[in-house]
CSV table of C-alpha atoms in Angstrom, one decimal:
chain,number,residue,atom,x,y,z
A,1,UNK,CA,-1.4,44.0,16.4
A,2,UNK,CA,2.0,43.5,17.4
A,3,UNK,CA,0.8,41.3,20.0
A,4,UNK,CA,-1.0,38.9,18.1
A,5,UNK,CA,1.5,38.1,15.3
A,6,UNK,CA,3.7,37.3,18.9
A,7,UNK,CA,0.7,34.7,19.4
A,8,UNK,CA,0.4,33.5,16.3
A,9,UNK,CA,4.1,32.9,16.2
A,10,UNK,CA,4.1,31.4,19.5
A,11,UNK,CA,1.6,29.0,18.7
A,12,UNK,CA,3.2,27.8,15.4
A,13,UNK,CA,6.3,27.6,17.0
A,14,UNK,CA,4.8,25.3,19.8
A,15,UNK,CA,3.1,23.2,16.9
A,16,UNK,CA,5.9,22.6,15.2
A,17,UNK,CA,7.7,21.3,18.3
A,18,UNK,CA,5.2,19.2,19.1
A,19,UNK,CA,5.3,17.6,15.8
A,20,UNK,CA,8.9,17.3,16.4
A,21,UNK,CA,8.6,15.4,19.2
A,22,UNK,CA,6.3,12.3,17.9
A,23,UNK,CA,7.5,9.6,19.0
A,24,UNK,CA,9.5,7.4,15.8
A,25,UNK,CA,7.1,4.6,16.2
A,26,UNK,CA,4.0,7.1,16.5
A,27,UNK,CA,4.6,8.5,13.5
A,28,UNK,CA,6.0,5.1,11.8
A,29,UNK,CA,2.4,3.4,12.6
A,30,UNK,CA,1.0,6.2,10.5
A,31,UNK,CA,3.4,6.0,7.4
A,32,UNK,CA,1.0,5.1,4.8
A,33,UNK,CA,0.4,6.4,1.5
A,34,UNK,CA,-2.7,8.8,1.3
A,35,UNK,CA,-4.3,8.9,-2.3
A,36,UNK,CA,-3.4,11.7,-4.5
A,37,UNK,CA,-4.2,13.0,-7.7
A,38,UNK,CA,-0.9,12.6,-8.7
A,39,UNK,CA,2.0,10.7,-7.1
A,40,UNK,CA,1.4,9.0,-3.3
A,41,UNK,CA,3.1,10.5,-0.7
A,42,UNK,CA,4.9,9.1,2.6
A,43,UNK,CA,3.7,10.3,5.8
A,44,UNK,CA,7.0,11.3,7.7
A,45,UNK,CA,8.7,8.5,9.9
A,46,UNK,CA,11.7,8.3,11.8
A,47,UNK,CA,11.9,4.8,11.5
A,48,UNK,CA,9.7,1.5,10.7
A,49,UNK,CA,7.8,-0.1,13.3
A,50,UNK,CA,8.1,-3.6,15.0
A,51,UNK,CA,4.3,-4.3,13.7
A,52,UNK,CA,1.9,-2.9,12.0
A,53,UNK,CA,-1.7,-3.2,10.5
A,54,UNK,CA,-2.3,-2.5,7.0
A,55,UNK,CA,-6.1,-2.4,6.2
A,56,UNK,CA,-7.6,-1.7,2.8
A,57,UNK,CA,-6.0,0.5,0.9
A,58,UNK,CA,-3.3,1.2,2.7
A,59,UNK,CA,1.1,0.5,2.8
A,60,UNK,CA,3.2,0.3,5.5
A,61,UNK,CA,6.3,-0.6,6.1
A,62,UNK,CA,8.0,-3.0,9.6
A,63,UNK,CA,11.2,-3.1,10.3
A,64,UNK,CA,13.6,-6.2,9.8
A,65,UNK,CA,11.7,-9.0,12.0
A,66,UNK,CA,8.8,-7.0,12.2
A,67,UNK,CA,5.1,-8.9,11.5
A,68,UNK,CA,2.8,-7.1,9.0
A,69,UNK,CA,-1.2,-8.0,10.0
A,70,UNK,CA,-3.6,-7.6,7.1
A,71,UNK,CA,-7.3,-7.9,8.5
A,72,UNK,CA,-10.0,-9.4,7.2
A,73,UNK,CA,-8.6,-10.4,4.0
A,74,UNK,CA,-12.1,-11.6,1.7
A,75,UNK,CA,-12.8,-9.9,-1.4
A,76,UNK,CA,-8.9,-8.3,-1.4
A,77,UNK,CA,-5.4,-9.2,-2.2
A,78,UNK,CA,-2.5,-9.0,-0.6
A,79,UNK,CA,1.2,-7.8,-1.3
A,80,UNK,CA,3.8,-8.0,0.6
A,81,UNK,CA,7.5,-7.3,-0.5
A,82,UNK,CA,10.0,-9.1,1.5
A,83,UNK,CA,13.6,-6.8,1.6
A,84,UNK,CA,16.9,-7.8,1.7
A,85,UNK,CA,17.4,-6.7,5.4
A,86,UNK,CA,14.4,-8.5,6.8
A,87,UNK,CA,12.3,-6.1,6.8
A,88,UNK,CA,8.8,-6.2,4.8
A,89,UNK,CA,7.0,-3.4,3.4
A,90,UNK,CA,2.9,-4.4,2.5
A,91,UNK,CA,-0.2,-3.0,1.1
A,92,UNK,CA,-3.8,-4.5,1.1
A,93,UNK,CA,-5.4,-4.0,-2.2
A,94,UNK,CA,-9.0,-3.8,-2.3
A,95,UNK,CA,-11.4,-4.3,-5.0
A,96,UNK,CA,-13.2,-1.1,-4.5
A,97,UNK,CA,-11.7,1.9,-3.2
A,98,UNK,CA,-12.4,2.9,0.7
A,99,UNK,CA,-13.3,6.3,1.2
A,100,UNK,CA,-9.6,8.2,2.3
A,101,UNK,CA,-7.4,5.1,1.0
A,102,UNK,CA,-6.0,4.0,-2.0
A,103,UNK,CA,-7.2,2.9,-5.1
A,104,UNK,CA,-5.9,-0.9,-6.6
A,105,UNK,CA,-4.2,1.2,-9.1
A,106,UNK,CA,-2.5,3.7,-7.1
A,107,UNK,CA,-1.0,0.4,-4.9
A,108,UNK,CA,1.7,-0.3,-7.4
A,109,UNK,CA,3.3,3.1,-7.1
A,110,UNK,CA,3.1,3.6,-3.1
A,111,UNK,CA,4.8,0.7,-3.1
A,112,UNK,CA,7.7,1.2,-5.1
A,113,UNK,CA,8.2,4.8,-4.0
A,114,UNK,CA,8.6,3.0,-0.5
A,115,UNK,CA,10.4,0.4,-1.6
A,116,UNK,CA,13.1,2.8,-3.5
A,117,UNK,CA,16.0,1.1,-4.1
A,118,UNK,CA,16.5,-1.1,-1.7
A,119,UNK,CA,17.0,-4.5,-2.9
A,120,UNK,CA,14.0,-7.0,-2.5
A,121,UNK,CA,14.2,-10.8,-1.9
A,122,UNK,CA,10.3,-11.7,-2.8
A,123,UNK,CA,7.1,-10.1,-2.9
A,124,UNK,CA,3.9,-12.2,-1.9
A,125,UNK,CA,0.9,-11.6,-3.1
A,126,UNK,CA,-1.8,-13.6,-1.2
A,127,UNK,CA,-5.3,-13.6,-1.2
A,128,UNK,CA,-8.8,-13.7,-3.7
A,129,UNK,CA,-7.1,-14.3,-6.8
A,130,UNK,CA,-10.2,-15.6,-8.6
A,131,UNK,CA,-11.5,-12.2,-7.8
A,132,UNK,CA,-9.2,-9.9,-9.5
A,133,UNK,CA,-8.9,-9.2,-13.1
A,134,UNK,CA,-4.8,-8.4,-13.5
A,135,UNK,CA,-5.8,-4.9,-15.1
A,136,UNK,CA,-7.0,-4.2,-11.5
A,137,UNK,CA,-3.4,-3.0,-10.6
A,138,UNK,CA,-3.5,-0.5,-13.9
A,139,UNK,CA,-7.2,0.8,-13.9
A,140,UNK,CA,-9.4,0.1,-11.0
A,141,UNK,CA,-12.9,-0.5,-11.0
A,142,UNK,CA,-13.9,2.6,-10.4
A,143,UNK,CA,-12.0,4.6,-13.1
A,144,UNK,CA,-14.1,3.4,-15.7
A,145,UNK,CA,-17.0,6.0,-16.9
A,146,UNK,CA,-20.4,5.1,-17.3
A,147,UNK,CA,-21.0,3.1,-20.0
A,148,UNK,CA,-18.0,1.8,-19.6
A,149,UNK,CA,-17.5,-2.1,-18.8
A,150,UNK,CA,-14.6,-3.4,-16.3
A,151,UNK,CA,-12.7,-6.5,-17.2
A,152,UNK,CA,-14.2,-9.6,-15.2
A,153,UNK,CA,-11.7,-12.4,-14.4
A,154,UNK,CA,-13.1,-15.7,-16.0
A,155,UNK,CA,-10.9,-17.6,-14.0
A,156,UNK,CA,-8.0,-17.4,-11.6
A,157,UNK,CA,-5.5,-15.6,-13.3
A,158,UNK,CA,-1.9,-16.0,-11.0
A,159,UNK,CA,0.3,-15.7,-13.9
A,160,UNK,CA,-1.1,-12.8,-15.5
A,161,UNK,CA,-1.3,-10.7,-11.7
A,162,UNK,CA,2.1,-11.8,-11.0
A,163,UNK,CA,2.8,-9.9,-14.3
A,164,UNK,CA,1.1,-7.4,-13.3
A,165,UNK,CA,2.8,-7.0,-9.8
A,166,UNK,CA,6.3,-7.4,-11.2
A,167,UNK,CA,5.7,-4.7,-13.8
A,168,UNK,CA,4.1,-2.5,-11.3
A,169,UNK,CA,6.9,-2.5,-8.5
A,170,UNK,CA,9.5,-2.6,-11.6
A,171,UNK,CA,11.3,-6.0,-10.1
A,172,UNK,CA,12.0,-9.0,-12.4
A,173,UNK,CA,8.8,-11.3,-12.2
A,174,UNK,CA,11.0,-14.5,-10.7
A,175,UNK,CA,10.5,-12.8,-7.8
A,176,UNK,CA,6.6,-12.8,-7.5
A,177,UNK,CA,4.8,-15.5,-6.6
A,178,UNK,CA,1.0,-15.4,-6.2
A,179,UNK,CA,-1.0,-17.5,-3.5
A,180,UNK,CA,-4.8,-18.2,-3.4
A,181,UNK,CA,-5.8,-18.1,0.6
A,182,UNK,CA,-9.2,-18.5,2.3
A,183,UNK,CA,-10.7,-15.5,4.0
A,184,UNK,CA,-9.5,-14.2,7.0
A,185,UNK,CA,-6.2,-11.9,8.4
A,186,UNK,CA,-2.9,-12.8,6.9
A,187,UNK,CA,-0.3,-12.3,8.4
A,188,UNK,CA,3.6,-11.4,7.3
A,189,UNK,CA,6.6,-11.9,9.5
């Protein structure tokens, strides 16, 4: 019995170490939020990467002169917030949640809680605004029950989901602007 506690031990030992050893821009590239039932999370990262690749759902962070890629931006929007030191922290909000990834209204709070305090310069949001509804970023689609009807954007709406952005991150709205692109990646840098 002895013996196999040693193992056991051993092995969690040798686990931890191993985790110890990612490299920073390993474990950067994976520093997204994961969904929660409560507050997102950070993965753990040494430091922000050079690049990185946000899909739906997801936020990561680049270091200062780093270049964010967001693919395949059709349906989705955007955000990224520019920080005082050049680097850019980003998330790509999708309309409907992908299985493992955040919700559009879980976005808002990764990316504050990754922001923290550090002072921001702009935040960019970019992509199908005649799409989104600005509630989007409070109650996504699918929160409502059945029975239940989702607000549908009659039209465009910037002003009202650079409200909604400014309010979410907790920055003064000045600092928003809201862009309609066609589809495609966008790119940050």
């Amino acid at each position: 019995m002895i013996e196999l506690k040693r193992g056991v031990a051993t092995l969690a030992v040798a686990l931890v170490g191993a985790l110890a050893l990612t490299s920073p821009s390993t474990a950067a590239d994976g520093a997204l939020y994961e969904p929660a039932h409560g507050r997102p999370r950070p993965a753990l990262s040494l430091a922000a990467p050079d690049k990185a690749t946000v899909t739906e759902g997801q936020v990561k962070e680049v270091a200062p002169g780093g270049v964010i890629t967001y693919p395949s931006v059709t349906s989705c929007l955007t955000v990224t917030v520019r920080l005082r030191d050049g680097g850019l922290v980003g998330a790509h909000a999708s309309l409907f949640q992908v299985a493992g990834e955040l919700r559009s209204d879980e976005i808002p709070a990764a990316l504050k809680h990754l922001v923290g305090h550090r002072p921001v310069t702009a935040v960019q949001v970019k992509g199908a605004v005649g799409a989104w509804h600005p509630s989007y970023f409070v109650k996504a689609i699918e929160s409502y029950g059945e029975g239940e009807q989702p607000p549908y954007p009659a039209r465009p709406d910037p002003e009202g989901l650079a409200d909604a952005v400014s309010q979410g991150l907790g920055l003064p709205r000045h600092l928003v602007t809201v862009e309609d692109v066609p589809d495609g990646d966008q790119i940050a840098g």
